[in-house]
């Protein structure tokens, strides 16, 4: 092989590499959106709309509670949602909060009414079959709320003859039935109805996450949270399956909140002392 032919071959191969490289990486130039390559363009749709649609609780003090007088919804989950709106759209007020309950949140997410669920939602293997989750943003555990002076002082005092109150669609219902086989659980549409039922004497204890129960106890000094938490409830933000760009945006927001110290500020504002690292 002549020297000049060898040189020409090397140059041609180099040129092919350059061309191949351009084709792969230059989506903007060739008009390919990430979705066309099998990714997700959910963020592009949110940006086009100019507003983030978030499913939150309206009846859960500390996480998402609507003030009937002002109409404002406030809580830890609301502040998380605002931070995500700021990250995606540059404006924490570019947001519409829609009420979900434990039972309605997955259907509302999967029929496209909301972009994400930020609503005291535990990450579970079962739920992962229906939705994708962000990283954990809050660690709760299931506990019991009783009338002060109740003979129930913890999960060990719950027997199959105890009447327990809970919310439809919550992990708490399944968990307590596993802990105390045969126990009677009355299920309500939301936590305010369950709390009203406890006050009306329809059951002896209300069960859900400790953080939610502390919010209820702060609404009525006649009630208290008893015993140690008996499950792990790591909260995640739920996103429609396949919307990997939204999952990434949410996880990036959570990482920013943690590294800036804003996460601890929000935790202290709503929950109390910031968690140990
Ligand atoms: N974290 C539990 C759950 O996701 C209980 C709280 C709730 O019902 O939202 O089911």
Short mmCIF file of C-alpha atoms and ligand atoms in Angstrom, two decimals:
data_model
loop_
_atom_site.label_atom_id
_atom_site.label_comp_id
_atom_site.label_asym_id
_atom_site.label_seq_id
_atom_site.Cartn_x
_atom_site.Cartn_y
_atom_site.Cartn_z
CA UNK A 1 0.00 0.00 0.00
CA UNK A 2 1.38 3.42 -0.98
CA UNK A 3 2.00 6.02 1.69
CA UNK A 4 -0.51 8.50 0.20
CA UNK A 5 -3.26 5.84 -0.04
CA UNK A 6 -2.72 4.95 3.64
CA UNK A 7 -3.03 8.61 4.59
CA UNK A 8 -6.23 8.98 2.54
CA UNK A 9 -7.78 5.93 4.27
CA UNK A 10 -6.98 7.32 7.71
CA UNK A 11 -8.52 10.68 6.78
CA UNK A 12 -11.69 9.03 5.43
CA UNK A 13 -12.15 6.97 8.58
CA UNK A 14 -11.64 10.09 10.72
CA UNK A 15 -14.24 11.96 8.63
CA UNK A 16 -16.74 9.12 9.12
CA UNK A 17 -16.27 9.31 12.91
CA UNK A 18 -16.93 13.05 12.89
CA UNK A 19 -20.10 12.62 10.82
CA UNK A 20 -21.40 9.78 13.00
CA UNK A 21 -20.73 11.86 16.13
CA UNK A 22 -22.72 14.80 14.78
CA UNK A 23 -25.69 12.63 13.89
CA UNK A 24 -25.94 11.18 17.38
CA UNK A 25 -25.65 14.28 19.48
CA UNK A 26 -27.17 17.07 17.55
CA UNK A 27 -30.88 16.66 18.25
CA UNK A 28 -31.54 20.37 17.88
CA UNK A 29 -29.98 20.46 14.41
CA UNK A 30 -31.78 17.40 13.09
CA UNK A 31 -35.11 18.26 14.70
CA UNK A 32 -35.27 15.16 16.89
CA UNK A 33 -36.91 15.73 20.28
CA UNK A 34 -35.79 13.42 23.10
CA UNK A 35 -39.26 11.82 22.90
CA UNK A 36 -38.57 10.75 19.33
CA UNK A 37 -35.68 8.74 20.74
CA UNK A 38 -37.89 7.02 23.31
CA UNK A 39 -37.45 9.59 26.12
CA UNK A 40 -40.17 11.83 27.48
CA UNK A 41 -41.29 15.31 26.46
CA UNK A 42 -43.51 15.86 29.51
CA UNK A 43 -41.40 18.82 30.69
CA UNK A 44 -41.79 20.47 27.27
CA UNK A 45 -45.58 20.14 27.65
CA UNK A 46 -45.49 21.69 31.14
CA UNK A 47 -43.41 24.59 29.79
CA UNK A 48 -45.79 25.08 26.90
CA UNK A 49 -48.71 25.21 29.35
CA UNK A 50 -46.74 27.57 31.59
CA UNK A 51 -48.16 26.01 34.74
CA UNK A 52 -47.41 22.94 36.86
CA UNK A 53 -50.47 20.89 37.86
CA UNK A 54 -49.89 19.28 41.24
CA UNK A 55 -52.11 16.90 43.22
CA UNK A 56 -51.92 17.74 46.93
CA UNK A 57 -53.95 17.07 50.05
CA UNK A 58 -56.35 19.83 51.14
CA UNK A 59 -57.21 18.30 54.53
CA UNK A 60 -53.87 17.32 56.01
CA UNK A 61 -52.39 19.83 58.42
CA UNK A 62 -48.60 20.31 58.11
CA UNK A 63 -48.54 18.82 54.56
CA UNK A 64 -51.47 20.27 52.61
CA UNK A 65 -54.30 22.10 54.34
CA UNK A 66 -56.76 24.50 52.75
CA UNK A 67 -57.73 27.52 54.79
CA UNK A 68 -61.47 27.83 54.16
CA UNK A 69 -61.40 31.61 54.77
CA UNK A 70 -58.56 32.58 52.42
CA UNK A 71 -58.79 29.56 50.11
CA UNK A 72 -55.02 29.18 50.44
CA UNK A 73 -53.47 25.72 50.69
CA UNK A 74 -50.39 25.45 52.88
CA UNK A 75 -47.93 22.86 54.14
CA UNK A 76 -44.66 21.04 53.60
CA UNK A 77 -45.94 19.33 50.41
CA UNK A 78 -47.08 22.70 49.07
CA UNK A 79 -43.66 24.27 49.63
CA UNK A 80 -42.04 21.24 47.92
CA UNK A 81 -44.42 21.74 44.95
CA UNK A 82 -43.56 25.45 44.71
CA UNK A 83 -39.83 24.64 44.66
CA UNK A 84 -40.43 22.20 41.78
CA UNK A 85 -42.45 24.83 39.86
CA UNK A 86 -39.61 27.31 40.39
CA UNK A 87 -37.07 24.75 39.10
CA UNK A 88 -39.07 23.86 35.99
CA UNK A 89 -40.75 27.17 35.15
CA UNK A 90 -38.68 29.76 37.01
CA UNK A 91 -41.69 30.86 39.06
CA UNK A 92 -42.95 29.20 42.24
CA UNK A 93 -46.42 30.61 41.60
CA UNK A 94 -46.72 29.03 38.14
CA UNK A 95 -48.68 26.26 39.76
CA UNK A 96 -52.21 24.92 40.10
CA UNK A 97 -52.93 22.83 43.18
CA UNK A 98 -55.63 20.21 42.74
CA UNK A 99 -57.10 18.28 45.64
CA UNK A 100 -56.33 14.56 45.82
CA UNK A 101 -57.12 12.00 48.47
CA UNK A 102 -55.21 8.80 49.19
CA UNK A 103 -57.66 6.98 46.94
CA UNK A 104 -57.90 9.43 44.02
CA UNK A 105 -54.24 10.41 43.60
CA UNK A 106 -53.06 7.57 41.33
CA UNK A 107 -56.12 7.64 39.01
CA UNK A 108 -55.88 11.46 38.73
CA UNK A 109 -52.19 11.22 37.87
CA UNK A 110 -52.63 8.47 35.32
CA UNK A 111 -55.56 10.12 33.54
CA UNK A 112 -53.46 13.25 33.04
CA UNK A 113 -55.32 15.65 35.35
CA UNK A 114 -52.08 16.39 37.22
CA UNK A 115 -48.35 16.29 36.41
CA UNK A 116 -47.37 14.90 39.80
CA UNK A 117 -48.61 13.89 43.24
CA UNK A 118 -47.02 15.58 46.26
CA UNK A 119 -49.35 14.23 48.93
CA UNK A 120 -47.90 12.26 51.87
CA UNK A 121 -47.48 9.31 49.52
CA UNK A 122 -45.39 6.32 50.54
CA UNK A 123 -43.17 4.68 47.94
CA UNK A 124 -44.21 1.02 47.76
CA UNK A 125 -43.39 -1.84 45.39
CA UNK A 126 -47.10 -2.24 44.64
CA UNK A 127 -47.51 1.44 43.68
CA UNK A 128 -44.34 1.28 41.57
CA UNK A 129 -46.27 -0.97 39.20
CA UNK A 130 -48.60 1.97 38.45
CA UNK A 131 -46.44 5.09 38.84
CA UNK A 132 -42.82 6.23 39.00
CA UNK A 133 -41.43 7.88 42.12
CA UNK A 134 -38.85 10.55 42.89
CA UNK A 135 -36.19 10.04 45.54
CA UNK A 136 -37.45 9.96 49.13
CA UNK A 137 -38.24 13.47 50.40
CA UNK A 138 -39.70 12.69 53.82
CA UNK A 139 -39.51 9.77 56.23
CA UNK A 140 -42.66 8.97 58.23
CA UNK A 141 -43.89 5.92 60.13
CA UNK A 142 -47.37 4.67 60.93
CA UNK A 143 -48.77 5.37 64.38
CA UNK A 144 -52.03 5.77 66.31
CA UNK A 145 -54.12 8.78 67.40
CA UNK A 146 -56.42 8.29 70.40
CA UNK A 147 -58.52 10.32 72.81
CA UNK A 148 -56.36 11.33 75.78
CA UNK A 149 -56.71 8.77 78.56
CA UNK A 150 -57.45 5.90 76.15
CA UNK A 151 -56.38 2.41 77.27
CA UNK A 152 -54.60 2.13 73.90
CA UNK A 153 -51.01 3.28 74.39
CA UNK A 154 -49.45 1.67 71.32
CA UNK A 155 -49.87 -0.97 68.63
CA UNK A 156 -49.55 -3.81 71.19
CA UNK A 157 -52.85 -2.72 72.77
CA UNK A 158 -54.73 -3.08 69.49
CA UNK A 159 -56.66 -6.35 69.30
CA UNK A 160 -59.03 -7.74 66.73
CA UNK A 161 -61.88 -6.27 68.81
CA UNK A 162 -60.50 -2.71 68.52
CA UNK A 163 -62.30 -0.45 66.06
CA UNK A 164 -59.74 1.41 63.97
CA UNK A 165 -60.41 4.37 61.66
CA UNK A 166 -58.45 5.17 58.51
CA UNK A 167 -58.51 6.62 55.01
CA UNK A 168 -59.33 4.65 51.86
CA UNK A 169 -56.34 3.98 49.64
CA UNK A 170 -53.76 4.49 52.40
CA UNK A 171 -50.99 2.00 53.15
CA UNK A 172 -52.05 2.29 56.80
CA UNK A 173 -55.16 0.15 56.24
CA UNK A 174 -53.27 -2.81 54.82
CA UNK A 175 -50.45 -2.45 57.37
CA UNK A 176 -52.71 -2.54 60.43
CA UNK A 177 -54.65 -5.52 59.04
CA UNK A 178 -51.33 -7.34 58.68
CA UNK A 179 -50.19 -6.38 62.20
CA UNK A 180 -53.50 -7.31 63.82
CA UNK A 181 -55.27 -9.96 61.75
CA UNK A 182 -59.05 -9.70 61.98
CA UNK A 183 -59.07 -6.10 63.26
CA UNK A 184 -62.06 -3.98 62.18
CA UNK A 185 -61.09 -0.93 60.12
CA UNK A 186 -63.64 1.72 59.15
CA UNK A 187 -62.44 3.46 55.99
CA UNK A 188 -63.27 7.10 55.20
CA UNK A 189 -62.79 9.16 52.02
CA UNK A 190 -60.30 11.49 53.67
CA UNK A 191 -58.54 12.20 56.95
CA UNK A 192 -60.84 14.98 58.16
CA UNK A 193 -63.81 12.59 57.96
CA UNK A 194 -61.81 9.92 59.80
CA UNK A 195 -60.88 12.43 62.52
CA UNK A 196 -64.51 13.56 62.86
CA UNK A 197 -65.49 9.90 63.26
CA UNK A 198 -62.88 9.47 66.01
CA UNK A 199 -64.29 12.51 67.82
CA UNK A 200 -67.82 11.12 67.39
CA UNK A 201 -66.69 7.90 69.08
CA UNK A 202 -67.11 5.67 66.01
CA UNK A 203 -63.74 4.06 66.70
CA UNK A 204 -61.05 3.89 69.34
CA UNK A 205 -58.01 4.88 67.30
CA UNK A 206 -57.21 6.57 64.01
CA UNK A 207 -54.21 5.18 62.20
CA UNK A 208 -51.94 6.76 59.60
CA UNK A 209 -48.47 8.31 59.46
CA UNK A 210 -47.20 9.89 62.69
CA UNK A 211 -46.52 13.23 60.97
CA UNK A 212 -50.15 13.47 59.80
CA UNK A 213 -51.43 12.45 63.25
CA UNK A 214 -49.31 15.15 64.94
CA UNK A 215 -51.03 17.67 62.68
CA UNK A 216 -54.45 16.41 63.81
CA UNK A 217 -53.45 16.38 67.49
CA UNK A 218 -52.39 20.02 67.15
CA UNK A 219 -55.94 20.80 65.96
CA UNK A 220 -57.52 19.34 69.10
CA UNK A 221 -55.75 19.08 72.47
CA UNK A 222 -58.11 16.29 73.53
CA UNK A 223 -56.23 13.82 71.28
CA UNK A 224 -52.70 12.42 71.28
CA UNK A 225 -50.34 10.24 69.27
CA UNK A 226 -49.36 7.11 71.20
CA UNK A 227 -46.60 4.49 70.95
CA UNK A 228 -43.67 4.21 68.59
CA UNK A 229 -44.15 4.21 64.81
CA UNK A 230 -44.59 0.61 63.63
CA UNK A 231 -43.87 0.91 59.88
CA UNK A 232 -41.54 2.82 57.55
CA UNK A 233 -43.30 5.26 55.22
CA UNK A 234 -40.78 6.91 52.91
CA UNK A 235 -42.58 9.63 50.96
CA UNK A 236 -41.95 10.09 47.26
CA UNK A 237 -43.40 12.36 44.58
CA UNK A 238 -45.37 10.25 42.12
CA UNK A 239 -45.07 10.85 38.39
CA UNK A 240 -46.73 9.15 35.43
CA UNK A 241 -44.77 6.11 34.29
CA UNK A 242 -42.27 6.89 31.56
CA UNK A 243 -42.00 10.65 32.31
CA UNK A 244 -38.32 10.29 33.12
CA UNK A 245 -37.63 13.99 32.41
CA UNK A 246 -40.10 14.97 35.16
CA UNK A 247 -38.56 12.48 37.60
CA UNK A 248 -35.15 14.02 36.87
CA UNK A 249 -36.43 17.60 37.33
CA UNK A 250 -37.99 16.64 40.68
CA UNK A 251 -34.87 14.83 41.89
CA UNK A 252 -32.68 17.76 40.82
CA UNK A 253 -34.98 20.09 42.80
CA UNK A 254 -34.75 17.87 45.89
CA UNK A 255 -30.94 17.76 45.60
CA UNK A 256 -30.81 21.57 45.28
CA UNK A 257 -33.10 22.02 48.30
CA UNK A 258 -30.88 19.72 50.36
CA UNK A 259 -27.55 21.28 49.33
CA UNK A 260 -28.78 24.87 49.80
CA UNK A 261 -30.13 24.14 53.29
CA UNK A 262 -33.65 25.15 52.19
CA UNK A 263 -34.89 21.60 52.82
CA UNK A 264 -33.95 21.88 56.52
CA UNK A 265 -35.56 25.32 56.73
CA UNK A 266 -38.83 23.96 55.32
CA UNK A 267 -38.65 20.88 57.53
CA UNK A 268 -38.19 23.04 60.62
CA UNK A 269 -40.97 25.39 59.50
CA UNK A 270 -43.59 22.62 59.19
CA UNK A 271 -42.45 19.58 61.13
CA UNK A 272 -40.09 20.79 63.86
CA UNK A 273 -36.45 20.02 64.47
CA UNK A 274 -34.68 19.13 61.20
CA UNK A 275 -33.79 15.45 60.79
CA UNK A 276 -30.29 14.24 61.71
CA UNK A 277 -28.07 13.69 58.66
N1 LIG B 1 -48.21 7.55 53.58
C1 LIG B 1 -49.34 6.68 53.59
C2 LIG B 1 -49.82 6.39 52.19
O1 LIG B 1 -49.23 6.82 51.24
C3 LIG B 1 -50.48 7.22 54.43
C4 LIG B 1 -50.78 8.66 54.18
C5 LIG B 1 -51.81 8.87 53.11
O2 LIG B 1 -52.84 8.20 53.12
O3 LIG B 1 -51.57 9.70 52.24
O4 LIG B 1 -50.75 5.67 51.99
#
